[in-house]
Structure formats: structure tokens, C-alpha cells
């Protein structure tokens, strides 16, 4: 079945450091790929997405490129801020029997950014 | 900005009791979902709902679970007879169409004693 593997956390960085959170997937077809973020006490928010190979999703300074050859969708940001502290989830969505697009999530990576 | 809301934020119940978790999806959305996250584990898909019927359900979603859209705004998840292992954070989500990003609520933390 489909699955998503994320790097284990927690990740602790200083402000303005470079961030990479690795995500790889296995899928039987051609899924869409997503990064969701969960700030403390809040629900999951869609951060960015990519729907086909070589697409780059970007939002709020975060980027991720859909790499079919390495089945990866790594999240990057050039300069993190304290406000980026959150749990980040990689996910894929794949139509099952043509019905709908349930999300399959990774375990989540806790990012803490210190001033 | 429209958002998905969920109530209650925390529910404590005794094993064997019925619970109903409530969600109000974004008003023009047509696809509705429930997910859950047991502490320390992945967010898992439970069920999707469209056009007043279940579109897909996971193995977790057994006969103890049911969903309903009782009116034009609410979307509920009922667990008939809770077990200890049902303790988890339950997230509701909605999307305007298939393949669009899903918008999540803040979750209901269910604790079964």
C-alpha cells in the first residue's frame, strides 16, 4: 500500500538557519504530495502541494520539489523563524477506486526554532 | 477566513459509552473526512463522505463507528461503544472538490477511561 516516511524529529534550529525535513513515499501510481503544518493547539494547515513530477510547491518561504526518480518531497526553507516552530507532516493523496482523495500521512516532524 | 470547527475540544468518557464528535465543515465544501491520531503515531484516515454517503472507509472504521450529516452544516462521528484504544485526537476535514487541499479542524481529543 501507499506510505510516507519522514525524518524522525525533533529538529532544533537557531533562527535564520537552513531547514530540510526529508520525506519519501511509496505509491502504486502518481500521487499528489503535500506538506501540512500544525501549530500548537491548532489543526493541520495545508502548507504547500505538488501534483506531478518536477512540480515545486512553495508558500511562506517553504519549498518542496516532487522528485519521482527518488520518490521524495523534501521540505526546505532558507531562513527559519521562531514562528515556524510547529509539527510538519508530509502526506500523499491518491485516488482509490476513483472515489476520493484520502490523505496518507507521515509521522510528523517537530521543529523547534530558538531565537 | 472560513475554517473547520470541531466540538468539543476534549471529551473524556468511560469505556463502553457512546460518544459523538461534532464538526462544522467550511460551508461550500462538499467532501468530508475524519482522521485520527493516536498519541505518538501517524495521522490515519478513517472515513470520507460525499453526497450523503460514505465514499470510502478504512479498516479502522468498523461497525462501532458511524458518520452522519444531520443537517446542512454539521458532520458527526459516532462511536457506539468506546474502547480504551479509541483514545486519540480526532480530526475532521473538508474539501471543495476531489483533489483540492483538505482543510482540517483543530481536533477533538478523546480520552477513554
PDB file of C-alpha atoms in Angstrom:
ATOM      1  CA  UNK A   1       0.000   0.000   0.000  1.00  0.00           C
ATOM      2  CA  UNK A   2       0.905   3.658  -0.104  1.00  0.00           C
ATOM      3  CA  UNK A   3       3.087   5.052   2.654  1.00  0.00           C
ATOM      4  CA  UNK A   4       5.046   8.129   3.661  1.00  0.00           C
ATOM      5  CA  UNK A   5       8.260   8.195   5.648  1.00  0.00           C
ATOM      6  CA  UNK A   6       9.559  11.353   7.279  1.00  0.00           C
ATOM      7  CA  UNK A   7      12.777  12.012   9.102  1.00  0.00           C
ATOM      8  CA  UNK A   8      12.484  11.499  12.801  1.00  0.00           C
ATOM      9  CA  UNK A   9      12.381  14.556  14.959  1.00  0.00           C
ATOM     10  CA  UNK A  10      12.618  16.595  16.919  1.00  0.00           C
ATOM     11  CA  UNK A  11      14.602  19.102  14.904  1.00  0.00           C
ATOM     12  CA  UNK A  12      16.011  22.080  16.790  1.00  0.00           C
ATOM     13  CA  UNK A  13      17.479  25.028  14.900  1.00  0.00           C
ATOM     14  CA  UNK A  14      18.566  28.559  15.595  1.00  0.00           C
ATOM     15  CA  UNK A  15      16.758  31.431  13.956  1.00  0.00           C
ATOM     16  CA  UNK A  16      17.888  32.077  10.349  1.00  0.00           C
ATOM     17  CA  UNK A  17      19.255  28.552   9.953  1.00  0.00           C
ATOM     18  CA  UNK A  18      18.527  26.448   6.869  1.00  0.00           C
ATOM     19  CA  UNK A  19      15.839  23.815   7.243  1.00  0.00           C
ATOM     20  CA  UNK A  20      15.452  20.481   5.499  1.00  0.00           C
ATOM     21  CA  UNK A  21      12.882  17.897   6.525  1.00  0.00           C
ATOM     22  CA  UNK A  22      13.170  14.733   4.466  1.00  0.00           C
ATOM     23  CA  UNK A  23      10.142  12.915   3.128  1.00  0.00           C
ATOM     24  CA  UNK A  24       9.989   9.856   0.901  1.00  0.00           C
ATOM     25  CA  UNK A  25       6.988   7.938  -0.295  1.00  0.00           C
ATOM     26  CA  UNK A  26       5.881   4.683  -1.832  1.00  0.00           C
ATOM     27  CA  UNK A  27       2.849   4.699  -4.040  1.00  0.00           C
ATOM     28  CA  UNK A  28       1.321   2.446  -6.652  1.00  0.00           C
ATOM     29  CA  UNK A  29       0.525   5.290  -9.019  1.00  0.00           C
ATOM     30  CA  UNK A  30       1.119   9.004  -9.361  1.00  0.00           C
ATOM     31  CA  UNK A  31       0.030  10.702  -6.179  1.00  0.00           C
ATOM     32  CA  UNK A  32      -0.223  14.353  -5.276  1.00  0.00           C
ATOM     33  CA  UNK A  33       2.143  15.316  -2.473  1.00  0.00           C
ATOM     34  CA  UNK A  34       1.517  17.713   0.393  1.00  0.00           C
ATOM     35  CA  UNK A  35       3.123  19.311   3.387  1.00  0.00           C
ATOM     36  CA  UNK A  36       0.838  20.179   6.289  1.00  0.00           C
ATOM     37  CA  UNK A  37       1.838  22.181   9.363  1.00  0.00           C
ATOM     38  CA  UNK A  38       0.310  22.024  12.832  1.00  0.00           C
ATOM     39  CA  UNK A  39       0.971  24.921  15.166  1.00  0.00           C
ATOM     40  CA  UNK A  40       0.471  24.316  18.890  1.00  0.00           C
ATOM     41  CA  UNK A  41      -3.202  23.956  19.769  1.00  0.00           C
ATOM     42  CA  UNK A  42      -4.355  24.215  16.157  1.00  0.00           C
ATOM     43  CA  UNK A  43      -5.452  21.908  13.363  1.00  0.00           C
ATOM     44  CA  UNK A  44      -3.399  20.812  10.402  1.00  0.00           C
ATOM     45  CA  UNK A  45      -2.954  23.539   7.789  1.00  0.00           C
ATOM     46  CA  UNK A  46      -2.018  22.924   4.201  1.00  0.00           C
ATOM     47  CA  UNK A  47       1.416  24.467   3.672  1.00  0.00           C
ATOM     48  CA  UNK A  48       2.136  23.520   0.069  1.00  0.00           C
ATOM     49  CA  UNK A  49       1.471  20.866  -2.511  1.00  0.00           C
ATOM     50  CA  UNK A  50       2.679  19.455  -5.821  1.00  0.00           C
ATOM     51  CA  UNK A  51       0.579  17.369  -8.136  1.00  0.00           C
ATOM     52  CA  UNK A  52       3.076  15.941 -10.626  1.00  0.00           C
ATOM     53  CA  UNK A  53       6.740  15.122 -11.089  1.00  0.00           C
ATOM     54  CA  UNK A  54       9.145  18.087 -11.049  1.00  0.00           C
ATOM     55  CA  UNK A  55       6.462  20.435  -9.715  1.00  0.00           C
ATOM     56  CA  UNK A  56       7.662  22.736  -6.969  1.00  0.00           C
ATOM     57  CA  UNK A  57       5.252  23.757  -4.247  1.00  0.00           C
ATOM     58  CA  UNK A  58       6.038  26.897  -2.291  1.00  0.00           C
ATOM     59  CA  UNK A  59       4.463  29.011   0.413  1.00  0.00           C
ATOM     60  CA  UNK A  60       5.695  31.322   3.193  1.00  0.00           C
ATOM     61  CA  UNK A  61       9.317  30.773   2.187  1.00  0.00           C
ATOM     62  CA  UNK A  62       8.983  26.968   2.285  1.00  0.00           C
ATOM     63  CA  UNK A  63       9.601  24.895  -0.833  1.00  0.00           C
ATOM     64  CA  UNK A  64       9.394  21.257  -1.827  1.00  0.00           C
ATOM     65  CA  UNK A  65      10.000  19.625  -5.222  1.00  0.00           C
ATOM     66  CA  UNK A  66       8.232  16.447  -6.348  1.00  0.00           C
ATOM     67  CA  UNK A  67      11.061  14.081  -7.319  1.00  0.00           C
ATOM     68  CA  UNK A  68       9.691  10.973  -8.988  1.00  0.00           C
ATOM     69  CA  UNK A  69      13.102   9.419  -9.564  1.00  0.00           C
ATOM     70  CA  UNK A  70      13.920   9.456  -5.852  1.00  0.00           C
ATOM     71  CA  UNK A  71      10.273   9.294  -4.662  1.00  0.00           C
ATOM     72  CA  UNK A  72      10.942  12.271  -2.436  1.00  0.00           C
ATOM     73  CA  UNK A  73       9.336  15.556  -1.455  1.00  0.00           C
ATOM     74  CA  UNK A  74      11.768  17.198   0.951  1.00  0.00           C
ATOM     75  CA  UNK A  75      10.714  20.407   2.683  1.00  0.00           C
ATOM     76  CA  UNK A  76      13.197  23.290   2.726  1.00  0.00           C
ATOM     77  CA  UNK A  77      13.378  26.828   3.993  1.00  0.00           C
ATOM     78  CA  UNK A  78      16.362  29.097   3.663  1.00  0.00           C
ATOM     79  CA  UNK A  79      15.990  31.003   6.926  1.00  0.00           C
ATOM     80  CA  UNK A  80      13.678  29.783   9.665  1.00  0.00           C
ATOM     81  CA  UNK A  81      11.976  31.983  12.220  1.00  0.00           C
ATOM     82  CA  UNK A  82      10.807  31.288  15.751  1.00  0.00           C
ATOM     83  CA  UNK A  83       7.241  31.413  14.430  1.00  0.00           C
ATOM     84  CA  UNK A  84       7.973  28.379  12.224  1.00  0.00           C
ATOM     85  CA  UNK A  85       8.091  26.176  15.315  1.00  0.00           C
ATOM     86  CA  UNK A  86       5.440  23.522  14.685  1.00  0.00           C
ATOM     87  CA  UNK A  87       4.896  19.915  13.648  1.00  0.00           C
ATOM     88  CA  UNK A  88       5.294  19.300   9.915  1.00  0.00           C
ATOM     89  CA  UNK A  89       3.512  16.420   8.171  1.00  0.00           C
ATOM     90  CA  UNK A  90       4.273  15.068   4.738  1.00  0.00           C
ATOM     91  CA  UNK A  91       1.314  13.403   3.022  1.00  0.00           C
ATOM     92  CA  UNK A  92       0.191  11.914  -0.234  1.00  0.00           C
ATOM     93  CA  UNK A  93      -3.184  11.623  -1.769  1.00  0.00           C
ATOM     94  CA  UNK A  94      -4.135   9.067  -4.332  1.00  0.00           C
ATOM     95  CA  UNK A  95      -7.493   8.251  -5.787  1.00  0.00           C
ATOM     96  CA  UNK A  96      -8.734   4.899  -4.529  1.00  0.00           C
ATOM     97  CA  UNK A  97     -11.132   3.218  -6.896  1.00  0.00           C
ATOM     98  CA  UNK A  98     -11.779   6.635  -8.422  1.00  0.00           C
ATOM     99  CA  UNK A  99     -13.707   7.645  -5.348  1.00  0.00           C
ATOM    100  CA  UNK A 100     -11.860  10.251  -3.389  1.00  0.00           C
ATOM    101  CA  UNK A 101      -8.516  11.557  -2.251  1.00  0.00           C
ATOM    102  CA  UNK A 102      -7.847  10.324   1.257  1.00  0.00           C
ATOM    103  CA  UNK A 103      -4.570  11.553   2.700  1.00  0.00           C
ATOM    104  CA  UNK A 104      -1.842   9.192   3.827  1.00  0.00           C
ATOM    105  CA  UNK A 105       0.427  10.914   6.342  1.00  0.00           C
ATOM    106  CA  UNK A 106       3.919  10.542   7.637  1.00  0.00           C
ATOM    107  CA  UNK A 107       4.513  10.552  11.383  1.00  0.00           C
ATOM    108  CA  UNK A 108       5.233  14.254  11.604  1.00  0.00           C
ATOM    109  CA  UNK A 109       8.424  16.114  12.492  1.00  0.00           C
ATOM    110  CA  UNK A 110       8.545  18.546  15.386  1.00  0.00           C
ATOM    111  CA  UNK A 111      10.555  21.650  14.571  1.00  0.00           C
ATOM    112  CA  UNK A 112      11.682  23.994  17.316  1.00  0.00           C
ATOM    113  CA  UNK A 113      13.380  27.249  16.349  1.00  0.00           C
ATOM    114  CA  UNK A 114      15.274  29.086  19.070  1.00  0.00           C
ATOM    115  CA  UNK A 115      15.950  32.852  18.981  1.00  0.00           C
TER     116      UNK A 115
ATOM    117  CA  UNK B   1     -11.162  33.293   6.591  1.00  0.00           C
ATOM    118  CA  UNK B   2     -13.517  30.286   6.694  1.00  0.00           C
ATOM    119  CA  UNK B   3     -12.414  27.426   8.887  1.00  0.00           C
ATOM    120  CA  UNK B   4     -13.459  23.985  10.030  1.00  0.00           C
ATOM    121  CA  UNK B   5     -14.604  23.884  13.636  1.00  0.00           C
ATOM    122  CA  UNK B   6     -14.871  20.920  15.972  1.00  0.00           C
ATOM    123  CA  UNK B   7     -16.552  20.382  19.322  1.00  0.00           C
ATOM    124  CA  UNK B   8     -15.770  19.504  21.996  1.00  0.00           C
ATOM    125  CA  UNK B   9     -12.052  20.162  22.121  1.00  0.00           C
ATOM    126  CA  UNK B  10     -11.644  17.434  24.731  1.00  0.00           C
ATOM    127  CA  UNK B  11     -14.003  14.569  25.583  1.00  0.00           C
ATOM    128  CA  UNK B  12     -13.491  12.170  28.456  1.00  0.00           C
ATOM    129  CA  UNK B  13     -15.683   9.076  28.565  1.00  0.00           C
ATOM    130  CA  UNK B  14     -15.929   5.691  30.221  1.00  0.00           C
ATOM    131  CA  UNK B  15     -15.240   2.535  28.259  1.00  0.00           C
ATOM    132  CA  UNK B  16     -18.422   1.229  26.657  1.00  0.00           C
ATOM    133  CA  UNK B  17     -20.090   4.620  26.425  1.00  0.00           C
ATOM    134  CA  UNK B  18     -21.218   6.222  23.200  1.00  0.00           C
ATOM    135  CA  UNK B  19     -19.618   9.469  22.066  1.00  0.00           C
ATOM    136  CA  UNK B  20     -20.477  11.872  19.281  1.00  0.00           C
ATOM    137  CA  UNK B  21     -17.812  14.153  17.901  1.00  0.00           C
ATOM    138  CA  UNK B  22     -19.059  17.163  16.010  1.00  0.00           C
ATOM    139  CA  UNK B  23     -17.645  19.102  13.112  1.00  0.00           C
ATOM    140  CA  UNK B  24     -18.798  22.076  11.093  1.00  0.00           C
ATOM    141  CA  UNK B  25     -17.037  21.960   7.701  1.00  0.00           C
ATOM    142  CA  UNK B  26     -16.471  25.013   5.533  1.00  0.00           C
ATOM    143  CA  UNK B  27     -19.832  25.988   4.095  1.00  0.00           C
ATOM    144  CA  UNK B  28     -19.267  25.462   0.361  1.00  0.00           C
ATOM    145  CA  UNK B  29     -17.281  22.257   0.763  1.00  0.00           C
ATOM    146  CA  UNK B  30     -18.752  19.002  -0.474  1.00  0.00           C
ATOM    147  CA  UNK B  31     -16.280  16.325   0.674  1.00  0.00           C
ATOM    148  CA  UNK B  32     -15.853  15.484   4.341  1.00  0.00           C
ATOM    149  CA  UNK B  33     -13.343  13.339   6.178  1.00  0.00           C
ATOM    150  CA  UNK B  34     -12.456  12.012   9.597  1.00  0.00           C
ATOM    151  CA  UNK B  35      -8.916  11.164  10.615  1.00  0.00           C
ATOM    152  CA  UNK B  36      -7.448  10.188  13.932  1.00  0.00           C
ATOM    153  CA  UNK B  37      -4.029  10.322  15.554  1.00  0.00           C
ATOM    154  CA  UNK B  38      -3.177   8.074  18.442  1.00  0.00           C
ATOM    155  CA  UNK B  39      -0.526   9.703  20.600  1.00  0.00           C
ATOM    156  CA  UNK B  40       2.901   9.298  19.039  1.00  0.00           C
ATOM    157  CA  UNK B  41       1.570   7.667  15.883  1.00  0.00           C
ATOM    158  CA  UNK B  42       0.633   8.735  12.370  1.00  0.00           C
ATOM    159  CA  UNK B  43      -2.494  10.591  11.403  1.00  0.00           C
ATOM    160  CA  UNK B  44      -4.741   7.848   9.999  1.00  0.00           C
ATOM    161  CA  UNK B  45      -7.658   8.089   7.598  1.00  0.00           C
ATOM    162  CA  UNK B  46     -10.973   6.826   8.955  1.00  0.00           C
ATOM    163  CA  UNK B  47     -13.703   7.710   6.502  1.00  0.00           C
ATOM    164  CA  UNK B  48     -14.725  10.016   3.695  1.00  0.00           C
ATOM    165  CA  UNK B  49     -18.234  11.223   2.968  1.00  0.00           C
ATOM    166  CA  UNK B  50     -19.826  12.762  -0.087  1.00  0.00           C
ATOM    167  CA  UNK B  51     -23.360  13.286  -1.274  1.00  0.00           C
ATOM    168  CA  UNK B  52     -24.766  11.934   1.997  1.00  0.00           C
ATOM    169  CA  UNK B  53     -22.993   8.637   1.871  1.00  0.00           C
ATOM    170  CA  UNK B  54     -19.673   7.088   2.780  1.00  0.00           C
ATOM    171  CA  UNK B  55     -17.236   7.159  -0.148  1.00  0.00           C
ATOM    172  CA  UNK B  56     -14.500   5.145   1.459  1.00  0.00           C
ATOM    173  CA  UNK B  57     -13.610   3.812   4.878  1.00  0.00           C
ATOM    174  CA  UNK B  58     -10.510   2.293   6.384  1.00  0.00           C
ATOM    175  CA  UNK B  59     -10.153  -0.967   8.273  1.00  0.00           C
ATOM    176  CA  UNK B  60     -10.272   1.035  11.490  1.00  0.00           C
ATOM    177  CA  UNK B  61     -13.798   2.212  10.702  1.00  0.00           C
ATOM    178  CA  UNK B  62     -15.673  -0.852  11.883  1.00  0.00           C
ATOM    179  CA  UNK B  63     -19.296  -1.289  12.941  1.00  0.00           C
ATOM    180  CA  UNK B  64     -18.688   0.711  16.106  1.00  0.00           C
ATOM    181  CA  UNK B  65     -18.231   3.850  14.030  1.00  0.00           C
ATOM    182  CA  UNK B  66     -20.779   5.813  12.043  1.00  0.00           C
ATOM    183  CA  UNK B  67     -20.935   9.207  10.400  1.00  0.00           C
ATOM    184  CA  UNK B  68     -23.815  11.478   9.648  1.00  0.00           C
ATOM    185  CA  UNK B  69     -24.581  14.847   8.170  1.00  0.00           C
ATOM    186  CA  UNK B  70     -27.782  15.549  10.081  1.00  0.00           C
ATOM    187  CA  UNK B  71     -28.340  18.994   8.612  1.00  0.00           C
ATOM    188  CA  UNK B  72     -26.709  21.352   6.140  1.00  0.00           C
ATOM    189  CA  UNK B  73     -23.830  22.302   8.373  1.00  0.00           C
ATOM    190  CA  UNK B  74     -22.817  19.567  10.833  1.00  0.00           C
ATOM    191  CA  UNK B  75     -20.836  16.410  10.212  1.00  0.00           C
ATOM    192  CA  UNK B  76     -20.651  13.962  13.098  1.00  0.00           C
ATOM    193  CA  UNK B  77     -18.635  10.896  14.039  1.00  0.00           C
ATOM    194  CA  UNK B  78     -20.285   8.498  16.468  1.00  0.00           C
ATOM    195  CA  UNK B  79     -18.503   5.741  18.341  1.00  0.00           C
ATOM    196  CA  UNK B  80     -21.135   3.402  19.745  1.00  0.00           C
ATOM    197  CA  UNK B  81     -19.229   1.620  22.474  1.00  0.00           C
ATOM    198  CA  UNK B  82     -15.849   3.166  23.126  1.00  0.00           C
ATOM    199  CA  UNK B  83     -12.757   1.117  23.856  1.00  0.00           C
ATOM    200  CA  UNK B  84      -9.547   2.178  25.547  1.00  0.00           C
ATOM    201  CA  UNK B  85      -7.759   2.039  22.203  1.00  0.00           C
ATOM    202  CA  UNK B  86     -10.145   4.642  20.763  1.00  0.00           C
ATOM    203  CA  UNK B  87      -8.304   7.274  22.796  1.00  0.00           C
ATOM    204  CA  UNK B  88      -6.840   9.618  20.195  1.00  0.00           C
ATOM    205  CA  UNK B  89      -7.080  13.029  18.599  1.00  0.00           C
ATOM    206  CA  UNK B  90      -9.851  13.035  16.004  1.00  0.00           C
ATOM    207  CA  UNK B  91      -9.608  15.477  13.116  1.00  0.00           C
ATOM    208  CA  UNK B  92     -12.374  16.490  10.771  1.00  0.00           C
ATOM    209  CA  UNK B  93     -11.502  17.825   7.328  1.00  0.00           C
ATOM    210  CA  UNK B  94     -13.345  19.119   4.303  1.00  0.00           C
ATOM    211  CA  UNK B  95     -12.560  19.977   0.714  1.00  0.00           C
ATOM    212  CA  UNK B  96     -14.417  21.798  -2.006  1.00  0.00           C
ATOM    213  CA  UNK B  97     -13.761  19.079  -4.576  1.00  0.00           C
ATOM    214  CA  UNK B  98     -11.769  15.916  -5.073  1.00  0.00           C
ATOM    215  CA  UNK B  99      -8.060  16.591  -5.275  1.00  0.00           C
ATOM    216  CA  UNK B 100      -8.297  20.024  -3.691  1.00  0.00           C
ATOM    217  CA  UNK B 101      -6.463  20.611  -0.450  1.00  0.00           C
ATOM    218  CA  UNK B 102      -8.273  19.394   2.623  1.00  0.00           C
ATOM    219  CA  UNK B 103      -8.917  21.901   5.393  1.00  0.00           C
ATOM    220  CA  UNK B 104      -8.644  20.494   8.882  1.00  0.00           C
ATOM    221  CA  UNK B 105     -10.296  21.384  12.145  1.00  0.00           C
ATOM    222  CA  UNK B 106      -8.337  21.758  15.400  1.00  0.00           C
ATOM    223  CA  UNK B 107      -9.281  18.274  16.552  1.00  0.00           C
ATOM    224  CA  UNK B 108     -11.122  16.660  19.452  1.00  0.00           C
ATOM    225  CA  UNK B 109      -9.031  14.842  21.992  1.00  0.00           C
ATOM    226  CA  UNK B 110     -10.945  11.734  23.086  1.00  0.00           C
ATOM    227  CA  UNK B 111      -9.871  10.036  26.286  1.00  0.00           C
ATOM    228  CA  UNK B 112     -11.466   6.696  27.128  1.00  0.00           C
ATOM    229  CA  UNK B 113     -11.030   5.576  30.736  1.00  0.00           C
TER     230      UNK B 113
END
